């Protein structure tokens, strides 16, 4: 029974309706109510930004930009409890958030493992998950995960953000102290943690934060655009299916590796391709060895980024591309990606499917004796 007007631009339409029918329609009242709630929420956000609890950062994404972080009371990452004199930056927050999401995904899939993720410019450049046979083997397994993650792209890992799924072990701290990283984060970190002190003996400007729990994601993601605000739910949860579509079928033992590949690919900026492998000699342990991300051209993401990186890792450590899995965040619109991947030696591909020309990619796989599965779920990340 109440009509709320919040903008003079609404007056003419309301006056017209009143003049024609002596009342305002339910549709108009509802539209005006929605506009009123939007205006009230804008005021609330403005008040919160001015008077609410927020941590002012040194600057935003670039030095000429102002930046701050508004920390929630139940945050899974202790943003307000920096453990070293070096304060976190706007870019640190973004990179750590990306690493936290991927590490949580990989840990949730196999809880009896330890995970290390390295992120640079909000893209994972290294990730490894190592099976932990028993609690006393955690130190050895974590150090191996760190080595394999770093090995995936040592150039990009330099100065990156490193996230551990478990408390940092002495073996990992000793190794990492000899390498430059911007920030480390792990459960159990505190200002008096011996492992943090080990890191600070060599890296005085290191930044460190504590992770309190995993797999906590916002219920909504928003981006402000000119004159509007885009809102969506987060891209979380495992892909529901791995549907075989080629003559060569994925063997069951490749399914875990395929899901590891999907998680890594989902964390990359689109267009994204991830190449992963099972670590030789350690069954059930996986490593990201090649990434192609942030490209408008998927072929270039493969040929110029993902394949050369994977081939470099294999030259240094041994192994074959034919044992690896290639994951794409979106469907292949043409068969060219399959042709290039197969020519390089890739024999296993996972992608969402959904292109009008899916059959061309399936035919290409059959010609090259490549096994491919469809997930039915795209993972764009712009």
PDB file of N, CA and C in Angstrom, residues 313-347:
ATOM      1  N   UNK A 313      59.890 -28.215 -17.846  1.00  0.00           N
ATOM      2  CA  UNK A 313      59.896 -29.013 -16.605  1.00  0.00           C
ATOM      3  C   UNK A 313      60.313 -30.443 -16.906  1.00  0.00           C
ATOM      4  N   UNK A 314      59.769 -31.012 -17.965  1.00  0.00           N
ATOM      5  CA  UNK A 314      60.078 -32.401 -18.288  1.00  0.00           C
ATOM      6  C   UNK A 314      61.532 -32.578 -18.705  1.00  0.00           C
ATOM      7  N   UNK A 315      62.105 -31.585 -19.367  1.00  0.00           N
ATOM      8  CA  UNK A 315      63.533 -31.667 -19.721  1.00  0.00           C
ATOM      9  C   UNK A 315      64.397 -31.702 -18.465  1.00  0.00           C
ATOM     10  N   UNK A 316      64.000 -30.952 -17.460  1.00  0.00           N
ATOM     11  CA  UNK A 316      64.796 -30.870 -16.229  1.00  0.00           C
ATOM     12  C   UNK A 316      64.590 -32.077 -15.331  1.00  0.00           C
ATOM     13  N   UNK A 317      63.399 -32.643 -15.322  1.00  0.00           N
ATOM     14  CA  UNK A 317      63.065 -33.667 -14.328  1.00  0.00           C
ATOM     15  C   UNK A 317      62.788 -35.040 -14.909  1.00  0.00           C
ATOM     16  N   UNK A 318      62.674 -35.133 -16.232  1.00  0.00           N
ATOM     17  CA  UNK A 318      62.299 -36.393 -16.845  1.00  0.00           C
ATOM     18  C   UNK A 318      60.788 -36.541 -16.906  1.00  0.00           C
ATOM     19  N   UNK A 319      60.336 -37.497 -17.670  1.00  0.00           N
ATOM     20  CA  UNK A 319      58.910 -37.699 -17.832  1.00  0.00           C
ATOM     21  C   UNK A 319      58.469 -37.382 -19.243  1.00  0.00           C
ATOM     22  N   UNK A 320      57.219 -37.732 -19.536  1.00  0.00           N
ATOM     23  CA  UNK A 320      56.705 -37.592 -20.895  1.00  0.00           C
ATOM     24  C   UNK A 320      55.380 -36.847 -20.886  1.00  0.00           C
ATOM     25  N   UNK A 321      55.163 -36.044 -21.919  1.00  0.00           N
ATOM     26  CA  UNK A 321      53.877 -35.367 -22.062  1.00  0.00           C
ATOM     27  C   UNK A 321      52.738 -36.357 -22.247  1.00  0.00           C
ATOM     28  N   UNK A 322      53.034 -37.524 -22.756  1.00  0.00           N
ATOM     29  CA  UNK A 322      51.990 -38.517 -22.991  1.00  0.00           C
ATOM     30  C   UNK A 322      51.366 -39.019 -21.690  1.00  0.00           C
ATOM     31  N   UNK A 323      52.034 -38.783 -20.566  1.00  0.00           N
ATOM     32  CA  UNK A 323      51.483 -39.180 -19.267  1.00  0.00           C
ATOM     33  C   UNK A 323      50.710 -38.045 -18.605  1.00  0.00           C
ATOM     34  N   UNK A 324      50.789 -36.842 -19.169  1.00  0.00           N
ATOM     35  CA  UNK A 324      50.161 -35.672 -18.559  1.00  0.00           C
ATOM     36  C   UNK A 324      48.710 -35.533 -19.004  1.00  0.00           C
ATOM     37  N   UNK A 325      47.985 -34.659 -18.318  1.00  0.00           N
ATOM     38  CA  UNK A 325      46.609 -34.311 -18.680  1.00  0.00           C
ATOM     39  C   UNK A 325      46.549 -32.821 -18.961  1.00  0.00           C
ATOM     40  N   UNK A 326      45.894 -32.473 -20.058  1.00  0.00           N
ATOM     41  CA  UNK A 326      45.663 -31.070 -20.428  1.00  0.00           C
ATOM     42  C   UNK A 326      44.209 -30.720 -20.120  1.00  0.00           C
ATOM     43  N   UNK A 327      43.996 -29.661 -19.344  1.00  0.00           N
ATOM     44  CA  UNK A 327      42.638 -29.202 -19.017  1.00  0.00           C
ATOM     45  C   UNK A 327      42.422 -27.815 -19.584  1.00  0.00           C
ATOM     46  N   UNK A 328      41.233 -27.592 -20.140  1.00  0.00           N
ATOM     47  CA  UNK A 328      40.843 -26.286 -20.672  1.00  0.00           C
ATOM     48  C   UNK A 328      39.674 -25.756 -19.852  1.00  0.00           C
ATOM     49  N   UNK A 329      39.676 -24.431 -19.609  1.00  0.00           N
ATOM     50  CA  UNK A 329      38.582 -23.844 -18.831  1.00  0.00           C
ATOM     51  C   UNK A 329      37.293 -23.723 -19.640  1.00  0.00           C
ATOM     52  N   UNK A 330      37.388 -23.802 -20.964  1.00  0.00           N
ATOM     53  CA  UNK A 330      36.201 -23.672 -21.821  1.00  0.00           C
ATOM     54  C   UNK A 330      36.350 -24.600 -23.023  1.00  0.00           C
ATOM     55  N   UNK A 331      35.268 -24.730 -23.787  1.00  0.00           N
ATOM     56  CA  UNK A 331      35.300 -25.671 -24.909  1.00  0.00           C
ATOM     57  C   UNK A 331      36.248 -25.207 -26.011  1.00  0.00           C
ATOM     58  N   UNK A 332      36.604 -26.153 -26.885  1.00  0.00           N
ATOM     59  CA  UNK A 332      37.400 -25.850 -28.065  1.00  0.00           C
ATOM     60  C   UNK A 332      36.449 -25.528 -29.213  1.00  0.00           C
ATOM     61  N   UNK A 333      36.484 -24.313 -29.760  1.00  0.00           N
ATOM     62  CA  UNK A 333      35.580 -23.975 -30.859  1.00  0.00           C
ATOM     63  C   UNK A 333      35.967 -24.649 -32.172  1.00  0.00           C
ATOM     64  N   UNK A 334      37.227 -25.069 -32.262  1.00  0.00           N
ATOM     65  CA  UNK A 334      37.714 -25.761 -33.454  1.00  0.00           C
ATOM     66  C   UNK A 334      38.619 -26.903 -33.006  1.00  0.00           C
ATOM     67  N   UNK A 335      39.064 -27.698 -33.928  1.00  0.00           N
ATOM     68  CA  UNK A 335      39.910 -28.841 -33.606  1.00  0.00           C
ATOM     69  C   UNK A 335      41.384 -28.464 -33.481  1.00  0.00           C
ATOM     70  N   UNK A 336      41.740 -27.211 -33.757  1.00  0.00           N
ATOM     71  CA  UNK A 336      43.156 -26.851 -33.822  1.00  0.00           C
ATOM     72  C   UNK A 336      43.895 -27.068 -32.502  1.00  0.00           C
ATOM     73  N   UNK A 337      43.251 -26.820 -31.367  1.00  0.00           N
ATOM     74  CA  UNK A 337      43.918 -27.026 -30.088  1.00  0.00           C
ATOM     75  C   UNK A 337      44.249 -28.494 -29.879  1.00  0.00           C
ATOM     76  N   UNK A 338      43.323 -29.363 -30.237  1.00  0.00           N
ATOM     77  CA  UNK A 338      43.581 -30.802 -30.129  1.00  0.00           C
ATOM     78  C   UNK A 338      44.738 -31.207 -31.025  1.00  0.00           C
ATOM     79  N   UNK A 339      44.738 -30.719 -32.263  1.00  0.00           N
ATOM     80  CA  UNK A 339      45.805 -31.079 -33.204  1.00  0.00           C
ATOM     81  C   UNK A 339      47.174 -30.655 -32.672  1.00  0.00           C
ATOM     82  N   UNK A 340      47.263 -29.419 -32.174  1.00  0.00           N
ATOM     83  CA  UNK A 340      48.549 -28.917 -31.667  1.00  0.00           C
ATOM     84  C   UNK A 340      48.987 -29.696 -30.433  1.00  0.00           C
ATOM     85  N   UNK A 341      48.051 -29.969 -29.538  1.00  0.00           N
ATOM     86  CA  UNK A 341      48.388 -30.692 -28.314  1.00  0.00           C
ATOM     87  C   UNK A 341      48.855 -32.109 -28.632  1.00  0.00           C
ATOM     88  N   UNK A 342      48.140 -32.782 -29.527  1.00  0.00           N
ATOM     89  CA  UNK A 342      48.488 -34.156 -29.868  1.00  0.00           C
ATOM     90  C   UNK A 342      49.840 -34.227 -30.572  1.00  0.00           C
ATOM     91  N   UNK A 343      50.114 -33.274 -31.449  1.00  0.00           N
ATOM     92  CA  UNK A 343      51.402 -33.238 -32.141  1.00  0.00           C
ATOM     93  C   UNK A 343      52.556 -33.089 -31.155  1.00  0.00           C
ATOM     94  N   UNK A 344      52.311 -32.331 -30.073  1.00  0.00           N
ATOM     95  CA  UNK A 344      53.349 -32.136 -29.053  1.00  0.00           C
ATOM     96  C   UNK A 344      53.529 -33.356 -28.158  1.00  0.00           C
ATOM     97  N   UNK A 345      52.525 -34.250 -28.143  1.00  0.00           N
ATOM     98  CA  UNK A 345      52.651 -35.455 -27.333  1.00  0.00           C
ATOM     99  C   UNK A 345      51.569 -35.653 -26.287  1.00  0.00           C
ATOM    100  N   UNK A 346      50.643 -34.705 -26.167  1.00  0.00           N
ATOM    101  CA  UNK A 346      49.549 -34.840 -25.205  1.00  0.00           C
ATOM    102  C   UNK A 346      48.627 -35.985 -25.632  1.00  0.00           C
ATOM    103  N   UNK A 347      48.243 -36.830 -24.676  1.00  0.00           N
ATOM    104  CA  UNK A 347      47.360 -37.956 -24.989  1.00  0.00           C
ATOM    105  C   UNK A 347      46.075 -37.963 -24.161  1.00  0.00           C
TER     106      UNK A 347
END
